Tab-separated table of C-alpha atoms and ligand atoms in Angstrom:
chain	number	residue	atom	x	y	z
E	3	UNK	CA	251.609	164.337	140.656
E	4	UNK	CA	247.976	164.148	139.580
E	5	UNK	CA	245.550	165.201	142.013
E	6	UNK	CA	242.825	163.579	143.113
E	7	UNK	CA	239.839	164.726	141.390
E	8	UNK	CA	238.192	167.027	143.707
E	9	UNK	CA	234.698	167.100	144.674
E	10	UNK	CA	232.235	170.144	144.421
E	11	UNK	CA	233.383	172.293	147.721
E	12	UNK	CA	234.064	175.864	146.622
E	13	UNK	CA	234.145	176.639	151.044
E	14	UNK	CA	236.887	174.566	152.779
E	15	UNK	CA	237.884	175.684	155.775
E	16	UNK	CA	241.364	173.634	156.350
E	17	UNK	CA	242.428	176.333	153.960
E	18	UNK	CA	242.746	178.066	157.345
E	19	UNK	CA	244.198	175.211	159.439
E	20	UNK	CA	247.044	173.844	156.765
E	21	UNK	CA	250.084	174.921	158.400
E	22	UNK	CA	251.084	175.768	161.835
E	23	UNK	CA	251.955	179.214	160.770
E	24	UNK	CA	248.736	179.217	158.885
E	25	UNK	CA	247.196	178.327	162.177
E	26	UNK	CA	248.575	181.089	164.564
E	27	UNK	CA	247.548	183.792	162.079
E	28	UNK	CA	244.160	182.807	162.759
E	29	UNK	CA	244.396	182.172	166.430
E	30	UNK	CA	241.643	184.090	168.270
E	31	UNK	CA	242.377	183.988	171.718
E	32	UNK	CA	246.185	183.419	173.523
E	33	UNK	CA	247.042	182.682	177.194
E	34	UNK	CA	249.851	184.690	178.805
E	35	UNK	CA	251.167	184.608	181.977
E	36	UNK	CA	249.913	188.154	182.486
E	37	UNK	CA	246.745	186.776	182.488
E	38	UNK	CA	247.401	184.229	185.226
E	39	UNK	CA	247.133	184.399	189.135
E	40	UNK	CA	248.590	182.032	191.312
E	41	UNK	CA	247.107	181.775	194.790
E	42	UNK	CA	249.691	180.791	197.290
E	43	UNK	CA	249.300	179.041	200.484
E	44	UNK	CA	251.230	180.818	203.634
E	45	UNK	CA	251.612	179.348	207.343
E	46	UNK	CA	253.360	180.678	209.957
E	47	UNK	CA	256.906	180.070	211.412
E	48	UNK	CA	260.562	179.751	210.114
E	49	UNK	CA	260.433	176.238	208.774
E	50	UNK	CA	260.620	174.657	205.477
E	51	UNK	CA	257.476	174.684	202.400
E	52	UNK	CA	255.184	172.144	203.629
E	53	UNK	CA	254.071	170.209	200.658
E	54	UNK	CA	249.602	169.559	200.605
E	55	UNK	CA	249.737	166.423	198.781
E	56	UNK	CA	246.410	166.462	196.833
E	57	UNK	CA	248.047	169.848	195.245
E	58	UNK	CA	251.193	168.263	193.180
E	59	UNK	CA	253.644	170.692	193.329
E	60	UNK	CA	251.746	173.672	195.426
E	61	UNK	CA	253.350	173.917	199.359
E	62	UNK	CA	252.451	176.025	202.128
E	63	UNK	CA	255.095	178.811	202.668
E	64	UNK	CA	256.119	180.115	205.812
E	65	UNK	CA	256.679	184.377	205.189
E	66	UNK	CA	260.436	183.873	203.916
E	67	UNK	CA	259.634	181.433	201.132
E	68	UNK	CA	256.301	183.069	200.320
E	69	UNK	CA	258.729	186.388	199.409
E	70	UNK	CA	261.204	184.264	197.293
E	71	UNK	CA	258.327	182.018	195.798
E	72	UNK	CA	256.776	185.150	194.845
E	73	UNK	CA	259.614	187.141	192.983
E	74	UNK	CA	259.845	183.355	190.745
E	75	UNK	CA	256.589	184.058	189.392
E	76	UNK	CA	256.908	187.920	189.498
E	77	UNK	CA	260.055	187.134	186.776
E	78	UNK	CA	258.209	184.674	184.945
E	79	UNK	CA	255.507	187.024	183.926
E	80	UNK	CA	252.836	185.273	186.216
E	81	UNK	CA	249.966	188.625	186.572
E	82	UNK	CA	249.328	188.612	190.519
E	83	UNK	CA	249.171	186.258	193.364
E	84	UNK	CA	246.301	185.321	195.259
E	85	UNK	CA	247.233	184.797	199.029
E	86	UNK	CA	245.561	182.433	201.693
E	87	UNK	CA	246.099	181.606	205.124
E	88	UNK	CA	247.215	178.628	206.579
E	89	UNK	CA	246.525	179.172	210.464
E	90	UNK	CA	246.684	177.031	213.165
E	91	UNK	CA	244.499	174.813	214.733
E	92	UNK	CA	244.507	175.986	218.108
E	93	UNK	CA	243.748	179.846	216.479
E	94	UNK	CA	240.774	178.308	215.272
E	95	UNK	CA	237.452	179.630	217.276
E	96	UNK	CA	233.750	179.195	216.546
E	97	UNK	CA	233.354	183.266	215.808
E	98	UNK	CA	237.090	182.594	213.483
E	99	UNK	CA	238.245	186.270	215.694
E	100	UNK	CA	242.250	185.518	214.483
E	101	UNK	CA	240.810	187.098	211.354
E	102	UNK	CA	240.428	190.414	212.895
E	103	UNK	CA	243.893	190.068	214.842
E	104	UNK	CA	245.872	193.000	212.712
E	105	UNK	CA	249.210	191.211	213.398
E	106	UNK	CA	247.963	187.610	212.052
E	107	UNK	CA	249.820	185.704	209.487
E	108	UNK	CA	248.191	186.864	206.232
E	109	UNK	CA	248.128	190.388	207.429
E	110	UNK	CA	252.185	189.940	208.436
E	111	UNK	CA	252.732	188.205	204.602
E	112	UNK	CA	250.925	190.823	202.817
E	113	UNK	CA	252.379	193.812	204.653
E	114	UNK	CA	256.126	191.835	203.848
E	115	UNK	CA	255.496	191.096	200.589
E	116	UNK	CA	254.328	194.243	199.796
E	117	UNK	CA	257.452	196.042	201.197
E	118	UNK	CA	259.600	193.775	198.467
E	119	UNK	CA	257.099	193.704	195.249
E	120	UNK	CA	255.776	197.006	195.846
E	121	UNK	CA	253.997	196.792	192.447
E	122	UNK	CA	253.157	193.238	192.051
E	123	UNK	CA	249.445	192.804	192.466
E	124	UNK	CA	247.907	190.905	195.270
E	125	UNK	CA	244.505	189.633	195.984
E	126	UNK	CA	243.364	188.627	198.928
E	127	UNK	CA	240.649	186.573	200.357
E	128	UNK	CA	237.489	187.939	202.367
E	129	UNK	CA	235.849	184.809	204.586
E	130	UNK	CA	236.209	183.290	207.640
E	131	UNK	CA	236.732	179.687	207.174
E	132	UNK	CA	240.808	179.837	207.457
E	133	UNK	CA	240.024	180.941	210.912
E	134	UNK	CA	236.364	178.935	211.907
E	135	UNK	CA	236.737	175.725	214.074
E	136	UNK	CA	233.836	174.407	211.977
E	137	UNK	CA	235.322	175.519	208.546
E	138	UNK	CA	232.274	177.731	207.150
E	139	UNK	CA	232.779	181.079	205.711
E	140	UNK	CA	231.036	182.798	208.458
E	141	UNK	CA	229.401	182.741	211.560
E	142	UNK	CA	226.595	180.110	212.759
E	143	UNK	CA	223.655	181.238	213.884
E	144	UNK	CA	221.552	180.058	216.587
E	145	UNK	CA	220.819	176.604	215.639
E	146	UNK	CA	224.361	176.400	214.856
E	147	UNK	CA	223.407	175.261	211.147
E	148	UNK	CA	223.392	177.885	209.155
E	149	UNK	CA	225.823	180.974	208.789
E	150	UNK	CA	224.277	184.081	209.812
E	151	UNK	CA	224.165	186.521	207.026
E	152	UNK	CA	224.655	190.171	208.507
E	153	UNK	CA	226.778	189.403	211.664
E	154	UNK	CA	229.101	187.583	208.494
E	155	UNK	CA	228.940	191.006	206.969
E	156	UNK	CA	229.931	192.667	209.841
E	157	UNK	CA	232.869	190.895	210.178
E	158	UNK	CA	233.531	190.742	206.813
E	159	UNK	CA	233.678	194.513	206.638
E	160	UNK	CA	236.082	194.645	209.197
E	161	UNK	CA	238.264	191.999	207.645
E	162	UNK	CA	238.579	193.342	204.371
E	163	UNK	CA	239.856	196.942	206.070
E	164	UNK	CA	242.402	194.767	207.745
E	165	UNK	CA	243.462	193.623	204.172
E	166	UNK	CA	243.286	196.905	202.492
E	167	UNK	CA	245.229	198.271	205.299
E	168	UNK	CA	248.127	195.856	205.059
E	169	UNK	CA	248.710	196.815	201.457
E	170	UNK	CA	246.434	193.899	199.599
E	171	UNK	CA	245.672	195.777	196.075
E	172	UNK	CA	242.301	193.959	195.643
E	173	UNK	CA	240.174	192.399	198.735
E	174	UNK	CA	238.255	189.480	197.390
E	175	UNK	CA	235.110	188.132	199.388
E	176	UNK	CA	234.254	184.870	198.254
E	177	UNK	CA	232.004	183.999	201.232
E	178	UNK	CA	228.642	184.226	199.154
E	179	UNK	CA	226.550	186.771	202.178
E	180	UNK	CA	224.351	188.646	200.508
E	181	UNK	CA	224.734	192.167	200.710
E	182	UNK	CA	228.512	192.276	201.158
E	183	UNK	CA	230.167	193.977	198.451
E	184	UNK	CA	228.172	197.375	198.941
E	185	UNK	CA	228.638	196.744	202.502
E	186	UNK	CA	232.492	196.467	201.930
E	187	UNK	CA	232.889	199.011	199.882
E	188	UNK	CA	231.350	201.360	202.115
E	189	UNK	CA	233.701	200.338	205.114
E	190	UNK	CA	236.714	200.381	202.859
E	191	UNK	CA	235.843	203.837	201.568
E	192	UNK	CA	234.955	204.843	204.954
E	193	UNK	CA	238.329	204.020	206.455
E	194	UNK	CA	240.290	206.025	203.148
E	195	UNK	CA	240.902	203.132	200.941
E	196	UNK	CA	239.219	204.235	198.158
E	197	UNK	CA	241.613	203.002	196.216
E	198	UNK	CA	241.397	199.188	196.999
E	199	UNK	CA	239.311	197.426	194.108
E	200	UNK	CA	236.975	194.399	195.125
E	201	UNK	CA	237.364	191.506	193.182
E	202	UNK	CA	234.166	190.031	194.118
E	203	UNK	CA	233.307	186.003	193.964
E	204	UNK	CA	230.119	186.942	192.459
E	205	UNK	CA	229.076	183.361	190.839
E	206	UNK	CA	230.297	180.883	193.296
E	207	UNK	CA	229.031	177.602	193.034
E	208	UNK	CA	228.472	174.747	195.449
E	209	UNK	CA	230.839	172.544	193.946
E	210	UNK	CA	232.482	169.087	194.777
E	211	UNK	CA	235.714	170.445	193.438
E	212	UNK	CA	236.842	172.548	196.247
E	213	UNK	CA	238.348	169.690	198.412
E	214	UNK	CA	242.208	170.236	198.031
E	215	UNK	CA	241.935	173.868	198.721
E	216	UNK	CA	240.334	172.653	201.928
E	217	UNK	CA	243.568	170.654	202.792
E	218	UNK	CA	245.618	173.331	201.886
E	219	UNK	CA	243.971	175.619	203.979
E	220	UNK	CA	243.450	173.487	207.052
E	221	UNK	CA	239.610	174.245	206.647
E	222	UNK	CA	239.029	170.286	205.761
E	223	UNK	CA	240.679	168.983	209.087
E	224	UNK	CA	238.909	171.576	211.185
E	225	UNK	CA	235.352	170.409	209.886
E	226	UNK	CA	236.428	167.105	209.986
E	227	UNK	CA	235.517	166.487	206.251
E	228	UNK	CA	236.232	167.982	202.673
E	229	UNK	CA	232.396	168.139	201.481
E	230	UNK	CA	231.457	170.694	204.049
E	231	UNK	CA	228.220	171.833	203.162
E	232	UNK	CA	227.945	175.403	202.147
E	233	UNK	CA	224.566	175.310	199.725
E	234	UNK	CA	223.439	177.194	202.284
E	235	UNK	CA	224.891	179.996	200.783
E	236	UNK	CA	226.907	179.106	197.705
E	237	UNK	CA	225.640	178.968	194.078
E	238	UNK	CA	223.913	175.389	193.106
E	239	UNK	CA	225.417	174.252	190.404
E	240	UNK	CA	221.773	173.600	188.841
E	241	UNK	CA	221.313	177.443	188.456
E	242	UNK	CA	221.913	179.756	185.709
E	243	UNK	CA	219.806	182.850	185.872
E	244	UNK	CA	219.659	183.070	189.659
E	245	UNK	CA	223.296	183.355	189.848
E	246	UNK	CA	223.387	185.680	186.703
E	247	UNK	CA	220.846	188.283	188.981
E	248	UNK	CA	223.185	187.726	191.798
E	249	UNK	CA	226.505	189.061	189.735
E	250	UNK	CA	225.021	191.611	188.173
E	251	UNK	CA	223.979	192.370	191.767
E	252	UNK	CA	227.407	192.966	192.781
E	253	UNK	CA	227.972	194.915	189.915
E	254	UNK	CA	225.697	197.415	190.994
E	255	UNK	CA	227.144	197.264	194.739
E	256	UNK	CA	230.210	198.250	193.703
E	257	UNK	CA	232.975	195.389	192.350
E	258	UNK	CA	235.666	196.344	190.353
E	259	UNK	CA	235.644	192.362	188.908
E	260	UNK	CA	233.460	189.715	189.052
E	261	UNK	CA	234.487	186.188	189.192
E	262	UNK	CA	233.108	182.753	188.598
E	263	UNK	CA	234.437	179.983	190.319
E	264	UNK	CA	235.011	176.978	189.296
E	265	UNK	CA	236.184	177.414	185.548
E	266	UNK	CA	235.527	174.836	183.414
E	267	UNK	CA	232.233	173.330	184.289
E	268	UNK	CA	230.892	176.480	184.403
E	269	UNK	CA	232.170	177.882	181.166
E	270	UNK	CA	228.428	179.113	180.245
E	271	UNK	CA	228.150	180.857	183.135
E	272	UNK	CA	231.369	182.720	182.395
E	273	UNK	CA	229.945	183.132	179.103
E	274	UNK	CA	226.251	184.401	180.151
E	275	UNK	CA	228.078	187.315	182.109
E	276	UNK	CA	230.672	188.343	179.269
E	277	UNK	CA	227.255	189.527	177.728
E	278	UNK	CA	225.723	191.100	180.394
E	279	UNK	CA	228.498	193.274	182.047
E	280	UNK	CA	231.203	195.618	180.908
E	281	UNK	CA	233.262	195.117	183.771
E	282	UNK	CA	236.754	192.502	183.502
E	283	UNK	CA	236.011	188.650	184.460
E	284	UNK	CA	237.985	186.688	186.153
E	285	UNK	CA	237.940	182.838	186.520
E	286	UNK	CA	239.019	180.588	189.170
E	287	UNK	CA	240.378	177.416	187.866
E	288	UNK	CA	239.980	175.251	191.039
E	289	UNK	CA	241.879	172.961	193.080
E	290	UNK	CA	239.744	169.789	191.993
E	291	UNK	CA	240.209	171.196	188.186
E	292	UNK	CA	243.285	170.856	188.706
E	293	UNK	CA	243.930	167.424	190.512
E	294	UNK	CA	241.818	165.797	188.039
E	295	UNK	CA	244.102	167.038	185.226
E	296	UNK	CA	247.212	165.973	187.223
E	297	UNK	CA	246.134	162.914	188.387
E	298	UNK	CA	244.904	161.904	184.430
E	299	UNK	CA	248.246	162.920	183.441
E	300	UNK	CA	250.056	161.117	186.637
E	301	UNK	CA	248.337	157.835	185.415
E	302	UNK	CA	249.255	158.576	181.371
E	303	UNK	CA	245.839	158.628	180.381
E	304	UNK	CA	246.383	162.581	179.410
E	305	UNK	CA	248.998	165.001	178.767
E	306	UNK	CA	249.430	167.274	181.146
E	307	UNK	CA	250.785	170.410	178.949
E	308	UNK	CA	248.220	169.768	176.417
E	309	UNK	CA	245.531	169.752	178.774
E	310	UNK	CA	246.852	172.462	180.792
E	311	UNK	CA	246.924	174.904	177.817
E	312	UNK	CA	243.685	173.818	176.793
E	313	UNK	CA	241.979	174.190	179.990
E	314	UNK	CA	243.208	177.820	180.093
E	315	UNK	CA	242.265	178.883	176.860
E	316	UNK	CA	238.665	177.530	176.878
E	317	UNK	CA	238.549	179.803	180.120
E	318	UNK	CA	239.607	182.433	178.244
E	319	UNK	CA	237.819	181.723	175.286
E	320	UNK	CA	234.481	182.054	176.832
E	321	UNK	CA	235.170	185.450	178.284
E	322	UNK	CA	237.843	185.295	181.279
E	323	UNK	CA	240.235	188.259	181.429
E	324	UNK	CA	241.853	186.718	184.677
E	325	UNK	CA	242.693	183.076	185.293
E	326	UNK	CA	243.017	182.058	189.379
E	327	UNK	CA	245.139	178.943	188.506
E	328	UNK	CA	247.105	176.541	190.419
E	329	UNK	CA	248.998	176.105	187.037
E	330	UNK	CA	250.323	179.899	186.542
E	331	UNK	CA	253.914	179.220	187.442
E	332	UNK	CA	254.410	176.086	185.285
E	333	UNK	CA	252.319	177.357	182.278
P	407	PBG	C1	236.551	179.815	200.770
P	407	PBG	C2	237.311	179.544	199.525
P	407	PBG	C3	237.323	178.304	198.896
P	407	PBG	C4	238.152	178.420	197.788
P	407	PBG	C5	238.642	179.728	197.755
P	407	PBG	N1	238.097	180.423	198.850
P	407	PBG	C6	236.742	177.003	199.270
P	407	PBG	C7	235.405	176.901	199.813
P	407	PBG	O1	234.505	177.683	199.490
P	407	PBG	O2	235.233	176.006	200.613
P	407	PBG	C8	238.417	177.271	196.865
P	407	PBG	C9	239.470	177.390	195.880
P	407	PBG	C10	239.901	176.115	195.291
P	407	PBG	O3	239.279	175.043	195.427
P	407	PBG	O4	240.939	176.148	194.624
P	407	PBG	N2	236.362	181.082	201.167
């Protein structure tokens, strides 16, 4: 067959794209499961998973399920599991003190889970707002506004012994006090767990894509609404070096990992930190990243494996060696 006659373009760079074996030599980056963390949802009692309908397929487990749910992804390959509380309402005080209450839920789950998975990594969560009445991730101060920045700490401190002590493998403060990573470390070293890494939220952003968590968690009914406002102390989204000097911060207080949260609108800042830090990355794929892709795909307007994969390999792409994502088990 004659060819075409070709024009003058000695570099073509479909030479490198032609075939889909052609294509997976050149691959640079790859998404395993190893890679993945699933946070899972536990409330108390003996009953069945409680589905959280703006989470399609997610449920809140009571401990039993939590274990079983747990060895599924442990066998599929899924890296760790991130764990969070749902409590109940009427646990709920202003000061969140169920959080300090050795023997509640997430303490109970941990401790369980860790006596069947002995090896399977958990993180869990340092704040208060599974616990607050008004849903913030600390405690108000005086005018009952804002949350008060060192008696947080204090707390937080306290909290994240609690966790170490139950068996969690990394304690993960995503509150956003200043101050609290060097302040946790000291109290975890203090109390001989030396060997518990912090995973530390370190750019956090103010985001409108938090609001399924918030039903999953109980925090959204509590405050009454699922745009709680926590600019007060969470990243704005506007900001890119203030947050960098705010990471690298926690670097130098101590984290094992730094994490940005969300993912994918915040790729650059994921990106920005690959080049200033030698420490591992993580990135926390929301709950509102991951409605919108499920509720595109529920309607047909995308395709939900397509954009899964691709949504977890831009993370990865611009520097995440962990993915938080509410898609581990099905990827
Ligand atoms: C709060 C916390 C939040 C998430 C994880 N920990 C929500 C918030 O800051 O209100 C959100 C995770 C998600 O949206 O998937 N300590």
């Amino acid at each position: 067959m004659k060819k075409d006659r070709a024009l003058n373009i000695s570099i073509r760079s479909r030479r490198l794209r032609r075939t889909s074996g052609i294509r997976r030599l050149f691959s640079e980056t790859e998404v395993s499961p190893a890679h993945l963390v699933a946070p899972l949802f536990v409330i108390d009692g003996q009953g069945k998973p409680e589905s959280i309908p703006s989470l399609p397929g997610h449920f809140r487990f009571p401990i039993t399920a939590l274990v079983r749910e747990t060895h599924r992804l442990a066998r599929r390959g899924v890296g760790g599991i991130a764990i969070f509380p749902c409590i109940s309402q009427r646990l709920r005080t202003p000061n969140g003190k169920e959080a300090l209450n050795p023997k509640g839920l997430v303490y109970r789950a941990i401790r369980t889970l860790k006596k069947e998975l002995p090896e399977f990594p958990i993180f869990a969560d340092v704040a208060l707002d599974p616990y607050t009445s008004h849903g913030h991730d600390g405690l108000l101060d005086q005018t009952g506004k804002d949350v008060a920045n060192d008696a947080t700490v204090r707390l937080l401190m306290k909290q994240a012994t609690l966790l170490a002590d139950a068996g969690a493998d990394f304690v993960a403060p995503s509150d956003m006090m200043d101050g609290r990573v060097g302040y946790i470390r000291k109290a975890l070293d203090q109390s001989g767990f030396t060997e518990t890494g912090i995973l530390s939220y370190a750019a956090k952003f103010a985001t409108s894509l938090y609001g399924p968590f918030r039903d999953a968690v109980g925090s959204a009914q509590s405050a009454g609404t699922h745009s709680l406002d926590k600019r007060g102390y969470q990243a704005d989204p506007a900001n890119r070096r203030a947050i960098l000097k705010d990471a690298l911060l926690d670097e130098k207080e101590g984290a094992d990992v730094l994490m940005v949260k969300p993912a994918g609108p915040y790729l650059d800042i994921l990106r920005d930190l690959r080049e200033s830090t030698l420490l591992p990355l993580a990135a926390y794929q929301v709950s509102g990243e991951y409605a919108q892709i499920h509720a595109a795909a529920q309607k047909g307007w995308v395709d939900l494996r397509k954009a899964r994969a691709e949504s977890l390999l831009s993370i990865r792409r611009a520097g995440a060696d962990l993915i938080f994502t509410y898609f581990a088990k099905d990827f």
